[in-house]
CSV table of C-alpha atoms in Angstrom, one decimal:
chain,number,residue,atom,x,y,z
A,1,MET,CA,18.5,18.7,5.3
A,2,ASN,CA,19.9,21.8,6.9
A,3,GLN,CA,20.1,25.1,4.9
A,4,GLU,CA,23.6,24.4,3.6
A,5,GLU,CA,22.8,20.9,2.4
A,6,LEU,CA,19.7,22.1,0.7
A,7,ALA,CA,21.6,24.9,-1.0
A,8,ALA,CA,24.1,22.4,-2.3
A,9,VAL,CA,21.5,20.4,-4.1
A,10,ARG,CA,19.2,23.3,-5.0
A,11,PRO,CA,20.1,23.2,-8.8
A,12,ARG,CA,19.2,19.5,-8.9
A,13,LEU,CA,16.1,20.1,-7.0
A,14,GLU,CA,14.9,22.8,-9.3
A,15,GLU,CA,15.6,20.5,-12.3
A,16,PHE,CA,13.6,17.7,-10.6
A,17,ALA,CA,10.7,20.0,-9.7
A,18,ALA,CA,10.6,21.4,-13.2
A,19,GLU,CA,10.1,17.9,-14.6
A,20,VAL,CA,7.6,16.8,-11.9
A,21,PHE,CA,5.4,19.9,-11.9
A,22,ALA,CA,5.5,20.5,-15.7
A,23,PRO,CA,1.8,19.4,-16.0
A,24,LEU,CA,0.7,22.4,-13.9
A,25,ALA,CA,-0.6,25.1,-16.2
A,26,ARG,CA,0.6,28.2,-14.3
A,27,ALA,CA,4.2,29.2,-13.5
A,28,ASP,CA,3.2,30.3,-10.0
A,29,GLN,CA,1.7,26.9,-9.3
A,30,ARG,CA,4.9,25.2,-10.5
A,31,ASN,CA,7.0,27.5,-8.3
A,32,LYS,CA,4.9,26.8,-5.3
A,33,GLY,CA,5.2,23.1,-5.9
A,34,ALA,CA,8.9,23.4,-5.8
A,35,THR,CA,8.8,25.6,-2.7
A,36,TYR,CA,6.6,23.1,-0.8
A,37,VAL,CA,9.0,20.3,-1.6
A,38,ARG,CA,11.9,22.4,-0.3
A,39,GLY,CA,9.9,23.0,2.9
A,40,LEU,CA,9.4,19.2,3.3
A,41,LEU,CA,13.1,18.6,2.8
A,42,LEU,CA,14.3,21.3,5.1
A,43,ASP,CA,15.0,20.3,8.7
A,44,GLY,CA,12.2,21.2,11.2
A,45,ARG,CA,10.1,19.5,13.8
A,46,ARG,CA,6.8,20.2,12.1
A,47,LYS,CA,6.2,20.1,8.3
A,48,SER,CA,2.7,21.8,8.5
A,49,MET,CA,2.1,24.9,6.4
A,50,GLN,CA,3.0,27.8,8.8
A,51,PRO,CA,6.3,26.3,10.3
A,52,MET,CA,7.5,25.4,6.8
A,53,ALA,CA,6.7,28.9,5.5
A,54,GLU,CA,8.6,30.5,8.4
A,55,ARG,CA,11.7,28.4,7.7
A,56,LEU,CA,11.5,29.2,4.0
A,57,GLY,CA,10.8,32.9,4.5
A,58,VAL,CA,7.6,32.8,2.4
A,59,ASP,CA,3.9,33.6,3.0
A,60,HIS,CA,2.2,30.6,4.5
A,61,GLN,CA,-1.1,31.7,3.0
A,62,GLY,CA,0.3,31.2,-0.4
A,63,LEU,CA,1.3,27.6,0.4
A,64,GLN,CA,-2.1,27.0,2.0
A,65,GLN,CA,-3.9,28.2,-1.1
A,66,PHE,CA,-1.7,26.1,-3.4
A,67,VAL,CA,-2.4,22.9,-1.5
A,68,SER,CA,-6.0,23.4,-0.4
A,69,SER,CA,-7.8,25.5,-3.0
A,70,SER,CA,-5.7,26.1,-6.1
A,71,THR,CA,-7.0,24.7,-9.4
A,72,TRP,CA,-4.5,21.9,-10.3
A,73,ALA,CA,-4.9,18.2,-10.8
A,74,VAL,CA,-2.8,15.9,-8.7
A,75,GLU,CA,-3.1,12.9,-11.1
A,76,PRO,CA,-0.7,14.1,-13.8
A,77,VAL,CA,1.9,15.0,-11.2
A,78,ARG,CA,1.4,11.6,-9.6
A,79,GLU,CA,1.8,9.9,-13.0
A,80,ARG,CA,5.2,11.6,-13.5
A,81,LEU,CA,6.4,10.7,-10.1
A,82,ALA,CA,5.3,7.0,-10.5
A,83,ARG,CA,7.1,6.7,-13.9
A,84,ARG,CA,10.3,8.3,-12.6
A,85,ALA,CA,10.2,6.2,-9.4
A,86,VAL,CA,9.9,2.9,-11.3
A,87,ALA,CA,12.7,4.0,-13.6
A,88,VAL,CA,15.0,4.9,-10.7
A,89,ILE,CA,14.3,2.1,-8.3
A,90,SER,CA,13.7,-0.8,-10.8
A,91,PRO,CA,11.4,-2.3,-8.2
A,92,GLU,CA,11.4,-6.0,-7.4
A,93,ALA,CA,7.8,-5.7,-6.0
A,94,TRP,CA,5.0,-3.2,-5.4
A,95,VAL,CA,3.9,-3.3,-1.8
A,96,VAL,CA,0.3,-2.5,-0.7
A,97,ASP,CA,0.2,-1.1,2.8
A,98,ASP,CA,-1.6,1.4,4.9
A,99,THR,CA,-0.6,3.8,7.7
A,100,GLY,CA,-2.3,5.8,10.4
A,101,PHE,CA,-2.4,9.6,10.8
A,102,PRO,CA,-3.3,10.4,14.4
A,103,LYS,CA,-5.7,13.4,14.6
A,104,ASP,CA,-7.4,15.6,17.2
A,105,GLY,CA,-11.1,16.5,16.5
A,106,THR,CA,-13.5,15.3,13.8
A,107,ALA,CA,-13.0,17.8,11.0
A,108,SER,CA,-10.1,16.2,9.0
A,109,PRO,CA,-11.4,14.1,6.1
A,110,GLY,CA,-11.8,10.4,6.8
A,111,VAL,CA,-11.0,10.8,10.5
A,112,ALA,CA,-12.7,8.4,12.9
A,113,ARG,CA,-12.0,6.1,15.8
A,114,GLN,CA,-10.6,3.1,14.0
A,115,TYR,CA,-7.9,0.5,14.3
A,116,SER,CA,-4.5,1.5,13.0
A,117,GLY,CA,-1.8,-1.1,12.6
A,118,THR,CA,0.7,1.7,12.7
A,119,LEU,CA,-0.5,2.8,16.1
A,120,GLY,CA,-1.3,-0.8,17.2
A,121,LYS,CA,-4.7,0.2,18.6
A,122,VAL,CA,-8.0,1.9,18.0
A,123,ALA,CA,-7.5,5.7,17.9
A,124,ASN,CA,-8.8,8.9,16.4
A,125,CYS,CA,-7.0,8.9,13.1
A,126,GLN,CA,-7.0,8.9,9.3
A,127,ILE,CA,-5.8,5.8,7.3
A,128,GLY,CA,-3.9,6.3,4.1
A,129,VAL,CA,-3.5,3.3,1.7
A,130,SER,CA,-0.4,3.3,-0.5
A,131,ILE,CA,1.2,1.4,-3.3
A,132,CYS,CA,5.0,1.6,-3.1
A,133,ALA,CA,7.8,0.5,-5.5
A,134,VAL,CA,10.3,-1.5,-3.4
A,135,THR,CA,13.6,-3.2,-3.4
A,136,ASP,CA,15.6,-4.2,-0.3
A,137,ALA,CA,17.7,-1.0,-0.8
A,138,ALA,CA,14.9,1.6,-1.5
A,139,SER,CA,11.3,2.4,-1.8
A,140,CYS,CA,9.0,5.2,-3.0
A,141,PRO,CA,5.2,5.7,-2.9
A,142,LEU,CA,3.6,5.5,-6.4
A,143,ASP,CA,0.0,6.2,-5.4
A,144,TRP,CA,-2.2,7.0,-2.4
A,145,ARG,CA,-5.9,6.8,-1.3
A,146,LEU,CA,-7.5,8.1,1.8
A,147,PHE,CA,-9.7,5.4,3.4
A,148,LEU,CA,-13.2,6.6,4.3
A,149,PRO,CA,-14.9,4.8,7.1
A,150,GLU,CA,-18.7,4.3,6.9
A,151,ARG,CA,-19.3,7.3,9.1
A,152,TRP,CA,-18.1,9.4,6.2
A,153,ASP,CA,-20.6,7.9,3.7
A,154,ASP,CA,-24.2,9.1,4.0
A,155,SER,CA,-25.4,6.1,2.0
A,156,CYS,CA,-24.3,3.9,5.0
A,157,ALA,CA,-26.3,6.0,7.6
A,158,THR,CA,-29.2,4.3,9.4
A,159,ASP,CA,-31.5,7.3,9.4
A,160,GLU,CA,-32.0,10.6,7.7
A,161,PRO,CA,-30.7,12.9,10.5
A,162,ALA,CA,-27.4,10.9,10.6
A,163,ALA,CA,-27.2,11.0,6.7
A,164,ALA,CA,-27.7,14.8,6.7
A,165,ALA,CA,-24.9,15.2,9.3
A,166,ILE,CA,-22.6,13.1,7.2
A,167,ARG,CA,-23.5,15.1,4.0
A,168,ALA,CA,-22.6,18.3,5.8
A,169,ARG,CA,-19.3,16.9,7.0
A,170,ARG,CA,-18.5,15.7,3.4
A,171,ALA,CA,-19.4,19.1,2.0
A,172,ARG,CA,-17.0,20.8,4.4
A,173,ALA,CA,-14.2,18.4,3.4
A,174,GLY,CA,-14.9,19.0,-0.3
A,175,MET,CA,-15.7,15.4,-1.1
A,176,PRO,CA,-17.3,14.7,-4.5
A,177,ASP,CA,-20.3,12.4,-4.5
A,178,SER,CA,-18.3,9.7,-6.3
A,179,VAL,CA,-15.9,9.2,-3.3
A,180,ARG,CA,-17.5,6.7,-1.0
A,181,HIS,CA,-16.6,4.1,1.7
A,182,ARG,CA,-14.6,1.4,0.0
A,183,GLU,CA,-12.7,-1.5,1.6
A,184,LYS,CA,-9.0,-0.9,1.7
A,185,TRP,CA,-8.4,-3.9,-0.7
A,186,ARG,CA,-10.7,-2.2,-3.2
A,187,LEU,CA,-8.8,1.0,-2.9
A,188,ALA,CA,-5.6,-1.0,-3.6
A,189,LEU,CA,-7.1,-2.4,-6.8
A,190,ASP,CA,-8.3,1.0,-7.8
A,191,MET,CA,-4.7,2.4,-7.4
A,192,LEU,CA,-3.2,-0.6,-9.3
A,193,ASP,CA,-5.7,0.0,-12.1
A,194,GLU,CA,-4.8,3.7,-12.2
A,195,LEU,CA,-1.1,2.8,-12.4
A,196,ALA,CA,-1.8,0.4,-15.2
A,197,GLY,CA,-3.5,3.3,-17.0
A,198,PHE,CA,-0.1,5.1,-16.7
A,199,GLY,CA,1.4,2.1,-18.5
A,200,LEU,CA,3.0,0.6,-15.3
A,201,ALA,CA,2.6,-2.9,-14.1
A,202,PRO,CA,3.8,-4.5,-10.9
A,203,PRO,CA,6.6,-7.1,-11.0
A,204,VAL,CA,4.8,-8.8,-8.1
A,205,VAL,CA,2.3,-7.5,-5.6
A,206,VAL,CA,3.1,-7.9,-1.9
A,207,ALA,CA,0.7,-7.2,1.0
A,208,ASP,CA,0.0,-8.1,4.6
A,209,ALA,CA,-3.0,-10.2,5.8
A,210,GLY,CA,-5.2,-7.1,5.9
A,211,TYR,CA,-5.3,-7.5,2.1
A,212,GLY,CA,-4.2,-11.1,1.6
A,213,ASP,CA,-7.1,-12.5,3.6
A,214,ALA,CA,-9.6,-11.0,1.1
A,215,GLY,CA,-10.1,-13.6,-1.5
A,216,GLU,CA,-11.6,-11.0,-3.7
A,217,PHE,CA,-8.3,-9.1,-3.6
A,218,ARG,CA,-6.3,-12.1,-4.6
A,219,ALA,CA,-8.8,-13.0,-7.3
A,220,GLY,CA,-8.7,-9.4,-8.6
A,221,LEU,CA,-4.9,-9.5,-8.9
A,222,ALA,CA,-5.1,-12.9,-10.7
A,223,GLU,CA,-7.8,-11.7,-13.1
A,224,ARG,CA,-5.6,-8.8,-14.1
A,225,GLY,CA,-2.7,-11.1,-14.8
A,226,TRP,CA,-0.6,-9.9,-11.9
A,227,SER,CA,1.5,-12.1,-9.6
A,228,TYR,CA,1.3,-11.8,-5.8
A,229,VAL,CA,2.9,-12.9,-2.5
A,230,VAL,CA,0.5,-12.0,0.3
A,231,GLN,CA,0.4,-12.7,4.0
A,232,VAL,CA,-2.7,-14.5,5.2
A,233,ARG,CA,-4.1,-16.0,8.4
A,234,GLY,CA,-3.7,-19.7,9.1
A,235,GLU,CA,-7.4,-20.0,9.5
A,236,LEU,CA,-8.0,-19.6,5.7
A,237,THR,CA,-9.0,-22.9,4.1
A,238,ALA,CA,-7.7,-24.8,1.0
A,239,HIS,CA,-7.8,-28.1,-0.7
A,240,ARG,CA,-4.7,-30.2,-1.3
A,241,ALA,CA,-3.1,-29.5,-4.7
A,242,ASP,CA,-3.9,-33.1,-5.8
A,243,ALA,CA,-7.6,-32.8,-4.9
A,244,VAL,CA,-9.8,-33.4,-8.0
A,245,PRO,CA,-13.4,-32.2,-8.3
A,246,GLU,CA,-15.9,-34.8,-9.3
A,247,ARG,CA,-19.2,-34.4,-11.1
A,248,PRO,CA,-22.2,-36.2,-9.5
A,249,PRO,CA,-24.2,-38.5,-11.8
A,250,TYR,CA,-26.8,-36.7,-14.0
A,251,CYS,CA,-30.4,-37.9,-13.5
A,252,GLY,CA,-31.5,-36.5,-16.8
A,253,ARG,CA,-33.7,-33.7,-15.4
A,254,GLY,CA,-32.8,-30.0,-15.0
A,255,ARG,CA,-29.3,-28.5,-15.2
A,256,PRO,CA,-26.4,-31.0,-15.0
A,257,PRO,CA,-24.8,-30.8,-11.6
A,258,ALA,CA,-21.5,-28.9,-11.4
A,259,ALA,CA,-18.3,-30.7,-10.5
A,260,ARG,CA,-17.2,-30.2,-6.9
A,261,TYR,CA,-14.6,-31.4,-4.4
A,262,ARG,CA,-15.8,-34.4,-2.5
A,263,THR,CA,-13.8,-33.5,0.7
A,264,ALA,CA,-14.1,-30.3,2.7
A,265,PRO,CA,-11.1,-27.8,2.6
A,266,VAL,CA,-9.1,-27.6,5.8
A,267,ASP,CA,-7.3,-24.6,7.2
A,268,LEU,CA,-3.8,-23.6,6.1
A,269,ARG,CA,-2.4,-24.4,9.5
A,270,ALA,CA,-3.6,-28.0,9.2
A,271,HIS,CA,-1.9,-28.4,5.8
A,272,VAL,CA,1.5,-27.3,7.2
A,273,LEU,CA,1.2,-29.4,10.4
A,274,ALA,CA,0.3,-32.4,8.2
A,275,ALA,CA,3.5,-31.8,6.2
A,276,GLY,CA,5.4,-31.8,9.5
A,277,ARG,CA,8.5,-30.0,10.8
A,278,ASP,CA,10.7,-32.2,8.7
A,279,ALA,CA,9.4,-30.4,5.6
A,280,ALA,CA,10.8,-27.1,6.8
A,281,VAL,CA,13.9,-25.7,5.1
A,282,LYS,CA,16.4,-23.3,6.7
A,283,LEU,CA,16.7,-20.1,4.7
A,284,THR,CA,18.3,-16.6,5.0
A,285,TRP,CA,16.4,-13.9,3.2
A,286,ARG,CA,18.6,-10.9,3.7
A,287,GLN,CA,21.4,-9.4,5.8
A,288,GLY,CA,20.0,-7.3,8.7
A,289,SER,CA,21.8,-4.7,10.8
A,290,ARG,CA,22.8,-7.4,13.3
A,291,GLY,CA,23.6,-10.2,10.9
A,292,PRO,CA,21.8,-12.6,8.6
A,293,LEU,CA,18.0,-13.0,9.0
A,294,THR,CA,17.3,-16.7,9.0
A,295,SER,CA,14.4,-19.0,9.8
A,296,HIS,CA,12.8,-22.2,8.7
A,297,PHE,CA,10.0,-22.4,6.0
A,298,VAL,CA,7.6,-24.9,4.6
A,299,ALA,CA,6.3,-24.6,1.0
A,300,LEU,CA,3.3,-26.5,-0.3
A,301,ARG,CA,1.0,-26.4,-3.3
A,302,VAL,CA,-2.6,-26.0,-2.3
A,303,ARG,CA,-5.9,-24.8,-3.8
A,304,PRO,CA,-7.4,-22.0,-1.7
A,305,ALA,CA,-11.1,-22.2,-1.2
A,306,GLY,CA,-13.9,-19.7,-0.3
A,307,ARG,CA,-16.9,-18.1,-1.8
A,308,ALA,CA,-15.0,-15.2,-3.1
A,309,LEU,CA,-12.9,-17.6,-5.3
A,310,THR,CA,-15.9,-19.2,-7.0
A,311,GLY,CA,-15.3,-17.3,-10.2
A,312,GLN,CA,-11.8,-18.7,-10.3
A,313,ARG,CA,-13.0,-22.2,-11.0
A,314,ALA,CA,-11.9,-23.8,-14.3
A,315,ALA,CA,-14.3,-25.6,-16.6
A,316,ASP,CA,-13.6,-28.9,-14.8
A,317,GLY,CA,-14.6,-27.3,-11.5
A,318,SER,CA,-11.0,-27.1,-10.1
A,319,LEU,CA,-9.7,-24.1,-8.2
A,320,PRO,CA,-6.3,-22.6,-9.1
A,321,ALA,CA,-3.2,-24.1,-7.3
A,322,THR,CA,-1.0,-21.6,-5.4
A,323,TRP,CA,2.0,-21.7,-3.2
A,324,LEU,CA,1.4,-21.9,0.6
A,325,ILE,CA,4.5,-20.6,2.4
A,326,ALA,CA,4.7,-21.0,6.2
A,327,GLU,CA,7.4,-19.8,8.6
A,328,TRP,CA,8.1,-22.4,11.3
A,329,PRO,CA,10.9,-21.3,13.6
A,330,PRO,CA,12.7,-24.2,15.4
A,331,GLU,CA,11.6,-22.9,18.8
A,332,ALA,CA,7.9,-22.6,17.8
A,333,ALA,CA,5.5,-25.4,18.4
A,334,GLU,CA,3.7,-24.5,15.2
A,335,PRO,CA,4.0,-22.2,12.2
A,336,THR,CA,4.0,-18.5,13.0
A,337,ASP,CA,3.2,-16.8,9.6
A,338,TYR,CA,1.6,-17.8,6.4
A,339,TRP,CA,1.6,-16.5,2.8
A,340,LEU,CA,-0.1,-17.4,-0.5
A,341,SER,CA,1.4,-16.8,-3.9
A,342,ASN,CA,0.4,-17.4,-7.5
A,343,LEU,CA,4.0,-17.3,-8.7
A,344,PRO,CA,4.8,-20.2,-11.1
A,345,ASP,CA,5.1,-23.8,-9.8
A,346,GLY,CA,8.8,-23.9,-10.3
A,347,THR,CA,9.6,-20.7,-8.3
A,348,ASP,CA,12.5,-21.2,-5.9
A,349,LEU,CA,11.5,-21.2,-2.2
A,350,ALA,CA,14.3,-18.7,-1.4
A,351,GLU,CA,12.7,-16.2,-3.9
A,352,LEU,CA,9.3,-16.7,-2.4
A,353,VAL,CA,10.5,-16.0,1.1
A,354,ARG,CA,12.6,-13.0,0.0
A,355,LEU,CA,9.5,-11.4,-1.6
A,356,ALA,CA,7.3,-12.3,1.3
A,357,LYS,CA,9.6,-10.5,3.6
A,358,ILE,CA,10.3,-7.5,1.5
A,359,ARG,CA,7.6,-5.5,3.2
A,360,TRP,CA,10.2,-4.6,5.9
A,361,ARG,CA,11.4,-1.8,3.6
A,362,ILE,CA,8.0,0.0,3.7
A,363,GLU,CA,7.8,-0.2,7.4
A,364,HIS,CA,11.3,1.3,7.6
A,365,ASP,CA,10.6,4.1,5.0
A,366,TYR,CA,7.3,5.1,6.5
A,367,ARG,CA,9.3,6.3,9.5
A,368,GLU,CA,11.3,8.6,7.2
A,369,LEU,CA,8.2,9.8,5.4
A,370,LYS,CA,6.7,10.8,8.8
A,371,THR,CA,9.6,11.9,10.9
A,372,ALA,CA,11.7,13.6,8.2
A,373,LEU,CA,9.3,14.6,5.5
A,374,GLY,CA,6.1,15.3,7.4
A,375,LEU,CA,3.7,12.8,5.9
A,376,ASP,CA,1.4,12.9,8.8
A,377,HIS,CA,1.8,16.6,9.6
A,378,PHE,CA,-0.8,18.0,7.3
A,379,GLU,CA,-3.4,20.0,9.1
A,380,GLY,CA,-5.7,20.8,6.2
A,381,ARG,CA,-9.4,19.8,6.2
A,382,THR,CA,-10.1,18.9,2.6
A,383,LEU,CA,-9.8,15.7,0.7
A,384,THR,CA,-8.1,17.4,-2.2
A,385,GLY,CA,-5.5,19.0,0.2
A,386,TRP,CA,-4.7,15.6,1.8
A,387,HIS,CA,-4.1,14.0,-1.6
A,388,ARG,CA,-1.9,16.9,-2.7
A,389,HIS,CA,0.1,16.8,0.5
A,390,VAL,CA,0.9,13.1,0.3
A,391,THR,CA,1.8,13.5,-3.4
A,392,LEU,CA,4.2,16.3,-2.6
A,393,VAL,CA,5.7,14.2,0.2
A,394,SER,CA,6.2,11.4,-2.4
A,395,ALA,CA,8.0,13.9,-4.6
A,396,ALA,CA,10.3,14.8,-1.7
A,397,SER,CA,10.9,11.1,-1.0
A,398,LEU,CA,11.8,10.4,-4.6
A,399,PHE,CA,14.2,13.3,-4.7
A,400,LEU,CA,16.1,11.9,-1.7
A,401,THR,CA,16.1,8.5,-3.4
A,402,LEU,CA,17.6,10.1,-6.6
A,403,LEU,CA,20.3,11.7,-4.5
A,404,ARG,CA,21.2,8.4,-2.8
A,405,ALA,CA,21.2,6.5,-6.1
A,406,ASP,CA,23.8,8.9,-7.5
A,407,PRO,CA,27.3,8.3,-6.1
A,408,LYS,CA,28.4,11.7,-7.4
A,409,ALA,CA,25.7,13.5,-5.4
A,410,ASP,CA,26.5,15.4,-2.2
A,411,THR,CA,23.8,13.5,-0.4
A,412,PRO,CA,22.8,14.2,3.2
A,413,ALA,CA,23.1,11.3,5.6
């Protein structure tokens, strides 16, 4: 927004900020929260502290102190944002995703040379994991976690000098002892549990193969009673849906043998190839900017296998049946993409495909979060500061979504 556009919506922004920052105990903290969001909304190449303060005509040290060292908890603000976002967007799915924050140097919390799907390569960066409420028309972040590589966890060090160096780095970043290296899928479950503590539950969880490939992640969702449609690699294995475990004869000594499948599981690719191209159905899942997005899809019922799913076995030894969805374009020699879903047996294939593809919205909106709202512009060096910054960016994003959802609003393009 330029200065005139921001001035036109200033009353609405102040009302929004008063609601979002109500949990902050002090008036000066609430005012600085509103000021920071204004700085994120206002046009400018960089949304780091000093450039924002110059455009706003305020002291940048005040903003710095508010984000980095002031005594306010981010969780109550995040809860208010999540509740409001769900009410405004009426999401069709919650999308689990992560994004890279390129960095110079080694001081930023969580920074390391690591692979970033956003950058498409190994680079010096931070990785933020998010849960976003999504429809085809809008999205908004509900929760965030900073991924910490093993080099930021002294318990993962191979010797004491390395551990001591990591402890010093953690201390400089203000990391509490409870914050450790956790796989990204575990961070996602942590966030989903936090949102459940706010009284919010996902209509369906959608994620890419970085999460879907983890059987523990899918099992964790199912154990919590949540539906999912997650992308996976074709190398994952499964039994046919009609496969039945058998119990070997009991010889009368020791513990009776458990029922087990008599045939080995095969990879998902093999299941789809066995069904054949004739099983593929042509579907359009949404209208793109250049016309309808259409491809061919196969849907099968299978029973995914793997050590991580052992706890999912029923009393008779059977594994849960799920959907296997595969995209098989006419020009491709074999399927190109695969998804697993625990949605009910009678779910329409068109709905499965639409949900599988809804992640496009997050990829689209990450660009706005970064280029327009400064998601990856934060230059602070504390874990607390990072979490506060991304939460304030979420507030700015939700405010823009509120404006766009109101046909009476004078909304910037």
